[in-house]
Tab-separated table of C-alpha atoms in Angstrom:
chain	number	residue	atom	x	y	z
A	1	MET	CA	55.431	47.497	-71.774
A	2	ASP	CA	52.743	47.605	-73.664
A	3	GLU	CA	52.357	44.088	-72.869
A	4	SER	CA	52.681	44.425	-69.168
A	5	THR	CA	49.860	46.927	-69.399
A	6	VAL	CA	48.025	44.478	-71.533
A	7	ASP	CA	48.517	41.340	-68.396
A	8	LEU	CA	48.207	43.625	-65.694
A	9	LYS	CA	44.718	45.017	-67.011
A	10	GLU	CA	43.335	41.438	-67.674
A	11	LEU	CA	44.616	40.414	-63.475
A	12	LEU	CA	42.873	43.329	-62.870
A	13	ARG	CA	39.357	42.445	-65.007
A	14	ILE	CA	40.037	37.923	-63.455
A	15	LEU	CA	39.700	39.536	-60.287
A	16	LYS	CA	36.878	42.112	-60.918
A	17	LYS	CA	35.015	39.483	-62.200
A	18	ARG	CA	35.886	36.753	-59.719
A	19	ARG	CA	35.214	39.456	-56.595
A	20	LEU	CA	32.143	37.800	-55.088
A	21	PHE	CA	34.086	34.357	-55.335
A	22	ILE	CA	36.965	35.382	-53.881
A	23	ILE	CA	34.606	37.227	-50.721
A	24	ASN	CA	33.318	33.395	-50.974
A	25	VAL	CA	36.234	31.884	-49.702
A	26	PHE	CA	38.479	34.557	-47.945
A	27	LEU	CA	34.901	34.709	-45.748
A	28	ILE	CA	34.550	30.996	-45.673
A	29	ALA	CA	38.405	30.123	-43.797
A	30	VAL	CA	37.717	33.306	-41.564
A	31	ILE	CA	34.713	31.271	-39.967
A	32	ILE	CA	35.988	28.189	-40.097
A	33	ALA	CA	39.096	30.053	-38.177
A	34	VAL	CA	36.251	31.379	-36.214
A	35	LEU	CA	34.804	28.823	-35.271
A	36	VAL	CA	37.358	26.551	-34.802
A	37	SER	CA	39.628	28.434	-32.477
A	38	PHE	CA	36.575	29.783	-30.414
A	39	LEU	CA	35.788	25.623	-30.379
A	40	THR	CA	38.548	24.414	-29.301
A	41	PRO	CA	39.250	23.232	-25.437
A	42	PRO	CA	41.960	26.022	-24.044
A	43	THR	CA	45.446	24.637	-23.171
A	44	PHE	CA	46.846	25.900	-20.903
A	45	GLU	CA	51.097	25.870	-19.802
A	46	ALA	CA	52.480	25.968	-16.119
A	47	GLU	CA	56.937	26.061	-16.429
A	48	THR	CA	59.385	25.952	-14.007
A	49	VAL	CA	62.644	26.580	-13.421
A	50	VAL	CA	65.565	23.141	-11.526
A	51	ARG	CA	69.312	24.408	-10.884
A	52	VAL	CA	71.111	20.546	-11.985
A	53	LYS	CA	74.447	20.862	-9.727
A	54	GLN	CA	77.450	19.240	-11.309
A	55	SER	CA	78.359	16.624	-9.671
A	56	LYS	CA	82.342	16.598	-9.104
A	57	GLY	CA	83.026	12.874	-10.424
A	58	LEU	CA	81.898	14.657	-13.788
A	59	ALA	CA	83.300	17.711	-13.273
A	60	ASP	CA	86.481	16.204	-13.007
A	61	SER	CA	86.285	13.882	-16.378
A	62	LEU	CA	88.422	13.297	-18.765
A	63	LEU	CA	86.027	15.534	-20.870
A	64	SER	CA	87.689	18.997	-18.814
A	65	ASP	CA	90.125	18.286	-20.767
A	66	LEU	CA	89.335	18.439	-24.027
A	67	PRO	CA	88.143	21.490	-25.647
A	68	MET	CA	84.453	22.604	-25.076
A	69	GLY	CA	84.030	19.017	-22.201
A	70	ASN	CA	82.855	20.727	-19.665
A	71	THR	CA	79.918	21.446	-21.575
A	72	MET	CA	80.167	18.339	-22.504
A	73	ALA	CA	79.614	17.510	-19.839
A	74	THR	CA	77.221	19.045	-19.163
A	75	LYS	CA	74.744	18.527	-21.752
A	76	GLN	CA	75.472	14.796	-21.129
A	77	LEU	CA	73.661	15.694	-17.279
A	78	MET	CA	70.963	17.901	-18.628
A	79	SER	CA	70.613	14.982	-21.214
A	80	THR	CA	70.262	12.322	-18.975
A	81	TYR	CA	68.391	14.536	-16.038
A	82	ALA	CA	65.979	15.343	-18.809
A	83	GLU	CA	64.384	11.105	-19.546
A	84	ILE	CA	65.153	10.357	-15.948
A	85	LEU	CA	62.206	13.598	-15.130
A	86	LYS	CA	60.213	11.625	-18.348
A	87	SER	CA	60.701	8.254	-17.262
A	88	ARG	CA	57.793	5.864	-16.831
A	89	THR	CA	58.283	5.727	-12.866
A	90	VAL	CA	58.334	9.103	-12.098
A	91	LEU	CA	55.677	9.818	-14.014
A	92	GLU	CA	54.236	7.048	-11.851
A	93	MET	CA	54.441	8.651	-9.018
A	94	VAL	CA	52.299	12.225	-10.567
A	95	LEU	CA	49.540	10.370	-11.782
A	96	ALA	CA	49.698	8.187	-8.476
A	97	LYS	CA	49.073	11.487	-6.528
A	98	THR	CA	46.581	12.962	-9.440
A	99	PRO	CA	42.582	12.819	-8.453
A	100	SER	CA	41.122	10.596	-10.788
A	101	SER	CA	38.488	12.746	-12.529
A	102	GLY	CA	35.500	11.472	-14.570
A	103	LYS	CA	36.551	13.100	-17.741
A	104	LYS	CA	39.533	10.146	-18.721
A	105	PRO	CA	42.452	9.233	-17.091
A	106	LEU	CA	45.525	10.142	-16.950
A	107	THR	CA	47.847	8.043	-18.961
A	108	TYR	CA	51.266	7.771	-19.238
A	109	GLU	CA	52.274	7.287	-22.640
A	110	THR	CA	49.577	11.305	-23.254
A	111	PHE	CA	51.904	11.950	-19.680
A	112	SER	CA	54.674	11.826	-21.439
A	113	LYS	CA	53.782	14.011	-24.445
A	114	ARG	CA	52.855	17.240	-22.279
A	115	ILE	CA	56.160	17.450	-20.540
A	116	THR	CA	58.896	19.191	-22.465
A	117	THR	CA	62.199	20.248	-20.844
A	118	GLU	CA	64.854	22.785	-22.169
A	119	PRO	CA	68.118	23.675	-20.867
A	120	VAL	CA	69.619	27.039	-21.181
A	121	LYS	CA	72.225	27.956	-22.489
A	122	ASP	CA	75.406	28.287	-21.340
A	123	THR	CA	73.899	27.507	-17.364
A	124	GLU	CA	72.722	24.899	-15.316
A	125	LEU	CA	69.857	25.915	-15.059
A	126	LEU	CA	67.061	23.272	-16.956
A	127	LYS	CA	63.399	25.119	-17.573
A	128	ILE	CA	59.689	22.375	-17.585
A	129	ALA	CA	57.172	22.815	-18.886
A	130	VAL	CA	53.362	21.154	-18.127
A	131	GLU	CA	50.446	21.347	-20.782
A	132	ALA	CA	46.878	20.861	-19.066
A	133	PRO	CA	43.125	22.289	-19.673
A	134	SER	CA	42.890	24.791	-16.923
A	135	ALA	CA	45.967	26.814	-15.722
A	136	GLU	CA	45.374	25.133	-11.962
A	137	GLU	CA	46.037	21.804	-13.328
A	138	SER	CA	49.240	22.553	-15.364
A	139	LYS	CA	51.278	24.773	-12.404
A	140	ARG	CA	49.542	21.309	-10.426
A	141	LEU	CA	50.581	19.080	-12.303
A	142	ALA	CA	54.221	20.704	-12.489
A	143	ASN	CA	55.323	21.197	-9.213
A	144	LEU	CA	54.281	17.430	-9.057
A	145	LEU	CA	56.047	16.275	-11.751
A	146	VAL	CA	59.776	18.042	-9.620
A	147	ASP	CA	58.456	17.003	-6.615
A	148	SER	CA	58.639	13.548	-7.241
A	149	PHE	CA	61.316	14.061	-9.688
A	150	ILE	CA	63.081	14.917	-7.021
A	151	GLN	CA	62.156	12.096	-4.807
A	152	ARG	CA	62.959	9.504	-7.639
A	153	LEU	CA	66.671	10.755	-7.313
A	154	THR	CA	66.042	10.777	-3.258
A	155	PHE	CA	65.728	7.327	-3.274
A	156	LEU	CA	68.772	5.828	-5.068
A	157	ALA	CA	71.056	9.049	-3.726
A	158	ARG	CA	69.711	7.468	-0.700
A	159	VAL	CA	69.379	3.973	-1.608
A	160	THR	CA	73.215	2.836	-0.821
A	161	GLN	CA	73.377	4.846	2.939
A	162	THR	CA	70.577	2.758	3.993
A	163	GLU	CA	72.122	-0.314	2.888
A	164	VAL	CA	74.683	0.827	5.261
A	165	ARG	CA	73.083	1.888	8.499
A	166	GLN	CA	71.336	-1.416	7.715
A	167	PHE	CA	74.320	-3.751	7.930
A	168	ILE	CA	75.946	-1.635	10.376
A	169	GLY	CA	73.143	-1.755	12.416
A	170	SER	CA	73.153	-5.527	12.795
A	171	ARG	CA	76.600	-5.072	13.806
A	172	LEU	CA	76.077	-2.714	16.129
A	173	ASP	CA	73.506	-4.972	17.828
A	174	GLU	CA	76.477	-7.446	17.653
A	175	ALA	CA	78.698	-5.335	19.444
A	176	LYS	CA	76.873	-4.505	22.024
A	177	LYS	CA	76.263	-7.785	23.637
A	178	GLU	CA	79.402	-9.003	23.238
A	179	LEU	CA	80.376	-5.932	25.303
A	180	ASP	CA	78.002	-6.743	27.725
A	181	LYS	CA	79.146	-10.358	27.569
A	182	THR	CA	83.917	-9.067	27.975
A	183	GLU	CA	83.065	-6.799	31.046
A	184	ALA	CA	80.306	-8.805	32.135
A	185	ALA	CA	83.281	-11.802	32.864
A	186	LEU	CA	85.946	-9.599	33.507
A	187	GLU	CA	83.947	-8.069	36.403
A	188	ARG	CA	82.909	-12.454	37.775
A	189	TYR	CA	87.038	-12.293	37.427
A	190	LYS	CA	87.248	-9.889	39.321
A	191	ARG	CA	85.068	-10.538	41.841
A	192	THR	CA	86.537	-13.938	42.016
A	193	GLU	CA	90.101	-13.471	42.188
A	194	LYS	CA	89.237	-10.579	43.991
A	195	ILE	CA	90.453	-8.099	42.695
A	196	VAL	CA	90.569	-4.538	43.578
A	197	ASP	CA	93.334	-2.917	41.930
A	198	VAL	CA	95.522	-4.158	39.133
A	199	GLU	CA	99.102	-4.327	39.051
A	200	ALA	CA	100.732	-1.296	37.311
A	201	GLU	CA	102.453	-4.119	35.659
A	202	VAL	CA	98.960	-5.700	34.096
A	203	LYS	CA	98.578	-2.208	34.010
A	204	ALA	CA	101.644	-0.291	31.446
A	205	VAL	CA	100.875	-2.953	29.740
A	206	VAL	CA	97.381	-3.214	28.746
A	207	ASP	CA	97.659	0.578	28.258
A	208	ARG	CA	100.435	0.082	25.434
A	209	MET	CA	97.919	-3.086	24.147
A	210	SER	CA	94.907	-0.620	24.143
A	211	ALA	CA	95.962	1.893	21.468
A	212	ILE	CA	97.104	-0.923	19.214
A	213	ASN	CA	93.188	-1.994	20.372
A	214	GLN	CA	91.927	1.057	18.751
A	215	LEU	CA	93.101	0.820	15.561
A	216	SER	CA	92.652	-2.774	15.167
A	217	ALA	CA	88.339	-1.794	16.549
A	218	GLN	CA	88.418	1.285	14.042
A	219	ASN	CA	90.125	-1.662	10.855
A	220	ILE	CA	87.899	-3.558	11.567
A	221	VAL	CA	84.897	-0.813	10.897
A	222	ASN	CA	85.885	0.735	8.591
A	223	GLN	CA	86.223	-2.776	6.708
A	224	ALA	CA	82.415	-2.801	7.565
A	225	SER	CA	81.886	0.339	6.025
A	226	SER	CA	83.982	-0.306	2.540
A	227	GLN	CA	82.036	-3.865	2.117
A	228	ALA	CA	77.930	-1.717	2.885
A	229	ARG	CA	79.177	-0.215	-0.135
A	230	LEU	CA	80.557	-2.306	-2.147
A	231	ARG	CA	77.797	-4.734	-1.712
A	232	SER	CA	75.360	-1.820	-2.337
A	233	ALA	CA	77.132	-0.903	-5.276
A	234	GLU	CA	77.314	-4.324	-6.854
A	235	LYS	CA	72.993	-5.505	-6.141
A	236	GLN	CA	72.899	-2.001	-8.155
A	237	LEU	CA	75.359	-2.530	-10.543
A	238	ALA	CA	73.703	-6.637	-11.515
A	239	GLY	CA	73.598	-6.765	-14.681
A	240	GLN	CA	75.528	-3.772	-16.218
A	241	LYS	CA	79.712	-3.959	-17.234
A	242	GLN	CA	82.093	-3.631	-14.245
A	243	GLY	CA	85.926	-4.364	-13.988
A	244	PHE	CA	86.713	-2.466	-16.423
A	245	VAL	CA	88.891	0.344	-14.755
A	246	ALA	CA	89.833	-2.327	-12.498
A	247	ASP	CA	93.326	-3.360	-13.698
A	248	ASN	CA	94.625	0.784	-13.940
A	249	PRO	CA	97.800	0.606	-13.822
A	250	LEU	CA	97.395	4.076	-12.002
A	251	ILE	CA	94.771	3.119	-9.236
A	252	GLN	CA	96.215	0.107	-8.155
A	253	GLN	CA	99.815	1.807	-7.157
A	254	TYR	CA	97.515	4.585	-5.719
A	255	LYS	CA	96.029	1.084	-3.918
A	256	SER	CA	99.474	-0.335	-2.798
A	257	LYS	CA	100.904	3.080	-1.818
A	258	LEU	CA	97.444	3.179	0.596
A	259	GLY	CA	98.555	-0.294	1.839
A	260	ASP	CA	102.111	0.182	2.659
A	261	SER	CA	101.441	3.017	4.410
A	262	GLU	CA	98.200	1.613	6.680
A	263	VAL	CA	101.232	-0.658	7.845
A	264	GLN	CA	103.252	1.779	8.045
A	265	LEU	CA	100.715	3.911	10.830
A	266	VAL	CA	100.077	0.295	13.103
A	267	SER	CA	104.227	-0.094	13.844
A	268	LEU	CA	104.407	4.125	14.238
A	269	LEU	CA	101.859	3.508	16.510
A	270	GLN	CA	103.074	1.088	18.183
A	271	GLN	CA	106.469	3.970	18.818
A	272	TYR	CA	104.474	7.191	19.462
A	273	THR	CA	101.115	8.849	20.713
A	274	GLU	CA	98.424	9.487	17.824
A	275	LYS	CA	100.426	13.917	17.728
A	276	HIS	CA	103.064	12.647	17.212
A	277	PRO	CA	104.272	14.682	14.202
A	278	GLN	CA	105.768	11.895	12.534
A	279	VAL	CA	101.828	10.277	12.861
A	280	ILE	CA	100.932	13.241	11.929
A	281	ALA	CA	102.330	13.731	9.015
A	282	LEU	CA	101.227	10.004	7.949
A	283	ARG	CA	98.141	10.948	8.495
A	284	ALA	CA	98.343	12.820	6.125
A	285	ALA	CA	99.877	11.730	3.135
A	286	ILE	CA	97.041	8.845	3.757
A	287	GLU	CA	94.296	10.976	3.381
A	288	GLU	CA	95.568	12.490	-0.385
A	289	THR	CA	96.944	9.620	-1.486
A	290	LYS	CA	92.685	8.413	-1.246
A	291	LEU	CA	92.106	11.974	-2.480
A	292	LYS	CA	94.228	10.899	-5.162
A	293	LEU	CA	93.050	7.542	-5.473
A	294	ASN	CA	89.221	8.812	-5.631
A	295	GLN	CA	90.609	11.297	-8.082
A	296	GLU	CA	91.878	8.949	-10.526
A	297	ILE	CA	88.659	6.931	-10.416
A	298	SER	CA	86.590	8.717	-10.935
A	299	LYS	CA	88.243	10.363	-13.893
A	300	VAL	CA	88.479	6.363	-15.660
A	301	VAL	CA	85.640	5.859	-14.971
A	302	ASN	CA	83.819	8.835	-16.390
A	303	ALA	CA	86.329	8.183	-19.819
A	304	GLU	CA	85.621	5.287	-20.563
A	305	SER	CA	81.605	4.771	-19.087
A	306	VAL	CA	79.520	3.611	-21.630
A	307	SER	CA	76.816	4.908	-20.499
A	308	ALA	CA	76.172	8.935	-19.495
A	309	ASN	CA	73.995	8.412	-16.045
A	310	PRO	CA	75.616	9.441	-13.617
A	311	LEU	CA	73.529	8.259	-11.547
A	312	TYR	CA	75.239	4.861	-13.163
A	313	GLN	CA	78.697	6.442	-13.179
A	314	LYS	CA	78.516	7.748	-9.381
A	315	LEU	CA	77.903	3.506	-8.749
A	316	MET	CA	81.730	2.149	-10.257
A	317	VAL	CA	83.049	5.221	-8.428
A	318	ASP	CA	81.568	4.140	-4.789
A	319	ARG	CA	82.122	0.348	-5.924
A	320	LEU	CA	85.804	0.438	-6.889
A	321	GLN	CA	86.650	3.324	-4.034
A	322	SER	CA	85.374	0.214	-1.866
A	323	GLN	CA	87.776	-1.713	-3.211
A	324	ALA	CA	90.451	-0.009	-2.678
A	325	GLU	CA	89.559	0.909	0.492
A	326	ILE	CA	89.171	-2.722	1.608
A	327	ALA	CA	92.440	-3.383	0.031
A	328	ALA	CA	93.606	-0.935	2.630
A	329	TYR	CA	92.111	-2.405	5.116
A	330	ASP	CA	92.958	-5.750	4.070
A	331	SER	CA	97.092	-5.299	5.031
A	332	GLN	CA	96.658	-2.554	7.183
A	333	ALA	CA	95.281	-6.466	9.769
A	334	LYS	CA	97.190	-7.790	8.179
A	335	ALA	CA	100.472	-5.998	10.511
A	336	LEU	CA	97.988	-5.210	13.160
A	337	ALA	CA	97.605	-9.431	13.476
A	338	GLY	CA	101.568	-8.951	13.690
A	339	ILE	CA	101.337	-6.687	16.706
A	340	ILE	CA	98.836	-8.337	18.452
A	341	ALA	CA	100.495	-11.766	18.297
A	342	GLN	CA	103.814	-9.265	19.869
A	343	ASN	CA	101.986	-8.325	23.068
A	344	GLU	CA	100.576	-11.510	23.415
A	345	ALA	CA	103.629	-12.624	23.807
A	346	GLU	CA	104.518	-10.406	26.123
A	347	LEU	CA	101.099	-10.269	27.978
A	348	SER	CA	101.931	-14.700	28.631
A	349	GLU	CA	105.112	-13.358	30.506
A	350	LEU	CA	103.277	-12.683	32.892
A	351	PRO	CA	101.583	-14.607	36.168
A	352	ALA	CA	99.063	-16.996	34.962
A	353	LYS	CA	95.911	-14.502	37.329
A	354	GLU	CA	97.640	-11.545	35.611
A	355	GLN	CA	97.828	-13.395	32.015
A	356	SER	CA	94.057	-13.993	31.969
A	357	LEU	CA	93.228	-10.024	33.570
A	358	GLY	CA	94.715	-8.307	31.189
A	359	ARG	CA	93.521	-10.506	28.355
A	360	LEU	CA	90.296	-9.779	29.722
A	361	MET	CA	90.787	-6.357	30.066
A	362	LEU	CA	91.979	-5.703	26.435
A	363	ASP	CA	88.445	-7.871	25.059
A	364	ALA	CA	86.948	-5.172	26.764
A	365	ASN	CA	88.510	-2.620	25.912
A	366	LEU	CA	88.746	-4.102	22.364
A	367	THR	CA	84.653	-4.661	22.407
A	368	GLN	CA	84.099	-1.134	23.813
A	369	GLN	CA	86.070	1.198	21.303
A	370	ILE	CA	84.211	-1.270	19.000
A	371	TYR	CA	80.871	-0.370	20.163
A	372	LEU	CA	81.449	3.155	20.763
A	373	MET	CA	83.047	3.688	15.995
A	374	LEU	CA	80.179	1.798	16.103
A	375	ALA	CA	77.147	3.661	17.072
A	376	ASN	CA	79.297	6.543	15.463
A	377	ARG	CA	79.254	5.500	12.207
A	378	PHE	CA	75.643	4.049	12.367
A	379	GLU	CA	74.675	7.691	14.108
A	380	GLU	CA	76.964	8.895	10.694
A	381	ALA	CA	75.189	6.830	8.125
A	382	ARG	CA	71.622	7.884	9.652
A	383	ILE	CA	72.510	10.845	9.202
A	384	SER	CA	73.850	11.306	5.499
A	385	GLU	CA	70.637	8.562	4.883
A	386	VAL	CA	68.278	11.713	6.041
A	387	MET	CA	69.997	14.901	4.000
A	388	GLN	CA	68.110	15.674	1.154
A	389	PRO	CA	70.396	15.586	-1.878
A	390	THR	CA	71.558	18.959	-3.561
A	391	ASP	CA	72.402	18.038	-7.471
A	392	ILE	CA	68.960	19.424	-8.210
A	393	GLN	CA	68.113	22.773	-6.715
A	394	ILE	CA	64.191	24.217	-7.967
A	395	ILE	CA	64.984	27.689	-8.476
A	396	ASP	CA	60.962	29.011	-9.737
A	397	VAL	CA	58.016	26.504	-8.772
A	398	ALA	CA	55.214	26.536	-11.362
A	399	VAL	CA	52.838	29.333	-11.372
A	400	ALA	CA	48.996	28.812	-12.653
A	401	PRO	CA	49.449	30.915	-16.035
A	402	GLU	CA	47.392	33.573	-16.740
A	403	LYS	CA	46.169	33.255	-19.993
A	404	PRO	CA	46.092	29.577	-21.669
A	405	ILE	CA	49.158	28.582	-25.078
A	406	LYS	CA	46.545	27.622	-27.748
A	407	PRO	CA	44.401	27.609	-30.014
A	408	LYS	CA	45.719	31.035	-30.995
A	409	LYS	CA	43.072	32.895	-31.890
A	410	THR	CA	44.143	35.953	-33.501
A	411	LEU	CA	46.943	34.573	-35.324
A	412	ASN	CA	44.710	31.341	-36.389
A	413	VAL	CA	42.244	34.068	-37.937
A	414	LEU	CA	45.265	36.287	-39.219
A	415	ILE	CA	46.352	33.031	-41.128
A	416	ALA	CA	42.842	30.993	-42.803
A	417	ALA	CA	42.754	35.107	-43.611
A	418	PHE	CA	45.543	34.952	-45.666
A	419	LEU	CA	45.169	31.623	-46.604
A	420	GLY	CA	41.839	32.669	-47.923
A	421	LEU	CA	42.462	35.466	-50.076
A	422	PHE	CA	45.398	33.506	-51.662
A	423	ALA	CA	43.559	29.977	-51.976
A	424	GLY	CA	40.815	32.437	-53.848
A	425	THR	CA	43.075	34.617	-56.218
A	426	GLY	CA	44.776	31.094	-56.679
A	427	LEU	CA	41.556	29.673	-58.066
A	428	ALA	CA	40.332	32.072	-58.803
A	429	PHE	CA	43.204	32.346	-61.732
A	430	MET	CA	42.787	28.719	-62.089
A	431	ILE	CA	39.116	28.608	-64.018
A	432	GLU	CA	39.627	31.334	-65.757
A	433	TYR	CA	42.736	29.456	-67.313
A	434	LEU	CA	40.884	26.392	-67.847
A	435	ASN	CA	38.174	27.933	-69.298
A	436	LYS	CA	38.392	27.948	-72.590
A	437	THR	CA	35.477	29.414	-73.799
A	438	ILE	CA	35.573	33.069	-76.063
A	439	ARG	CA	33.955	35.447	-73.442
A	440	ASP	CA	34.640	38.412	-76.053
A	441	THR	CA	35.370	40.598	-78.739
A	442	GLU	CA	38.730	40.837	-77.309
A	443	ASP	CA	38.790	37.341	-77.674
A	444	VAL	CA	37.843	36.192	-81.448
A	445	ARG	CA	39.800	38.855	-82.678
A	446	LEU	CA	43.060	37.020	-80.191
A	447	TYR	CA	42.328	33.009	-81.570
A	448	LEU	CA	40.921	33.632	-84.332
A	449	ASP	CA	41.845	36.687	-85.744
A	450	LEU	CA	38.709	37.499	-87.236
A	451	PRO	CA	37.345	41.181	-88.210
A	452	VAL	CA	34.570	41.661	-85.681
A	453	LEU	CA	31.334	43.954	-87.162
A	454	GLY	CA	29.343	44.243	-83.212
A	455	SER	CA	28.679	41.621	-80.986
A	456	ILE	CA	24.426	40.254	-80.328
A	457	PRO	CA	23.503	40.028	-76.268
A	458	LYS	CA	22.600	36.661	-75.128
A	459	PHE	CA	19.397	37.172	-72.989
A	460	GLN	CA	18.572	35.756	-70.961
A	461	GLU	CA	15.857	32.284	-71.339
A	462	GLU	CA	13.691	33.759	-68.693
A	463	GLN	CA	13.767	36.871	-69.896
A	464	ALA	CA	12.706	36.360	-73.619
A	465	SER	CA	9.782	33.833	-72.906
A	466	ILE	CA	8.558	36.720	-71.064
A	467	ASN	CA	8.932	39.013	-73.827
A	468	GLU	CA	7.389	36.415	-76.346
A	469	PHE	CA	4.284	37.117	-73.664
A	470	TRP	CA	4.236	40.590	-74.077
A	471	GLY	CA	4.427	40.519	-78.354
A	472	GLN	CA	1.398	38.195	-78.797
A	473	LEU	CA	-0.438	39.753	-76.003
A	474	LEU	CA	-0.211	43.704	-77.930
A	475	GLY	CA	-1.029	41.433	-80.736
A	476	SER	CA	-3.758	40.334	-80.114
A	477	PHE	CA	-5.431	43.623	-78.583
A	478	LYS	CA	-4.154	45.312	-82.150
A	479	LYS	CA	-6.644	42.769	-84.338
A	480	LYS	CA	-10.226	43.960	-81.637
A	481	GLN	CA	-9.358	47.785	-82.861
A	482	PRO	CA	-11.532	47.310	-85.766
A	483	HIS	CA	-14.656	46.171	-84.646
A	484	ARG	CA	-15.192	48.648	-82.669
A	485	ARG	CA	-14.659	51.179	-85.241
A	486	ARG	CA	-17.736	50.152	-86.908
A	487	ARG	CA	-19.462	49.554	-83.934
A	488	ARG	CA	-18.883	53.456	-83.625
A	489	SER	CA	-19.717	54.528	-87.341
């Protein structure tokens, strides 16, 4: 108890003795913090929130069958989009729209360090924050960044549609020329042979073959569209790992089933119209097979792909879907070729004049069907190209912040005050600890273990000199006093 009391008194004595030193350190720390806080340029942060919609292919992946699988898929998607957001291409798009000022221009390296992304837990929301020297600049850069990010994703999503549109457009021009050519040949033949009305027998054969021609035209257009998609996907996947899911047995099974169904459809259309129940049921079965094939492709791609990049996965899905469609259309084309050959044989039994007329009518009908379908596909591709992708939606646009996030003046001063007080106190105790001189009678008793009779105060050197001066002056004055007394007497 006594020992602790002595220790506490000793601590209080040291604090009292070194109080000026502690106060000085405290004030120096606070002054430095105030100067730094007021001289440091302010930094503002603007925040925007976007929604990242999980694509169907990723949602149907095998990850969803695992515990917390959807959460893992969402995290992967968020991380991927966050990296795309901070990619050089996107940031350079923002910098190109940023007017240059007299100050040091903003670079990719500097700008990328000012961007932070944070996914909101258990949601599809992604927070994007951008720092800048002024409130308006942080707001402008944040909104420009999100706009450029969406533009980049839109461009990547539209590449395939653009190439499909261009490819179909070139085929459309060729089909128009072919249509004009066949129609002109038919009209010329009718004028030459002076045909006013088509005989019933020829018309019956042509009408019967028109359904097959329509299916053949649809087959040609579908193949053209699928080949365009395949060409675009393979072009974008150049140099990437490809073909690792093409031999999947279930995918092969669906492809084979789809091809058989297309061949069966050709046979049914020889006997029935499109409204016949068997034709309707078979078309529904074909659509169901296509859906299952696409779902299986999405699952296998997402499960085996070495990349979590949804754009890469989408290209792989497009590639495999196009290959499956082309295989099915090839099977259908072979079946159609056989049926067309049979119809040609039936047509050849007619007289020569009717044969020529029938072939010209069939050619004109086929080219017309191809042209109309290509025109329809071209319009669909054009609409798809200009449509805005909905994978990214802006929830909150950035607004100018009212206060800077840095420097935090009050916090800086409080921290500096605490550190200054702590450092001053610590240094005071350290100085006392390092001082080994005997300072008072207590130190004599403590360290030397000797009896103390008293202490003589130490005079300052200046005070001793003054005392000596006054002593000499007083002595000389006393020596002169006897001479004055003798003169008076």
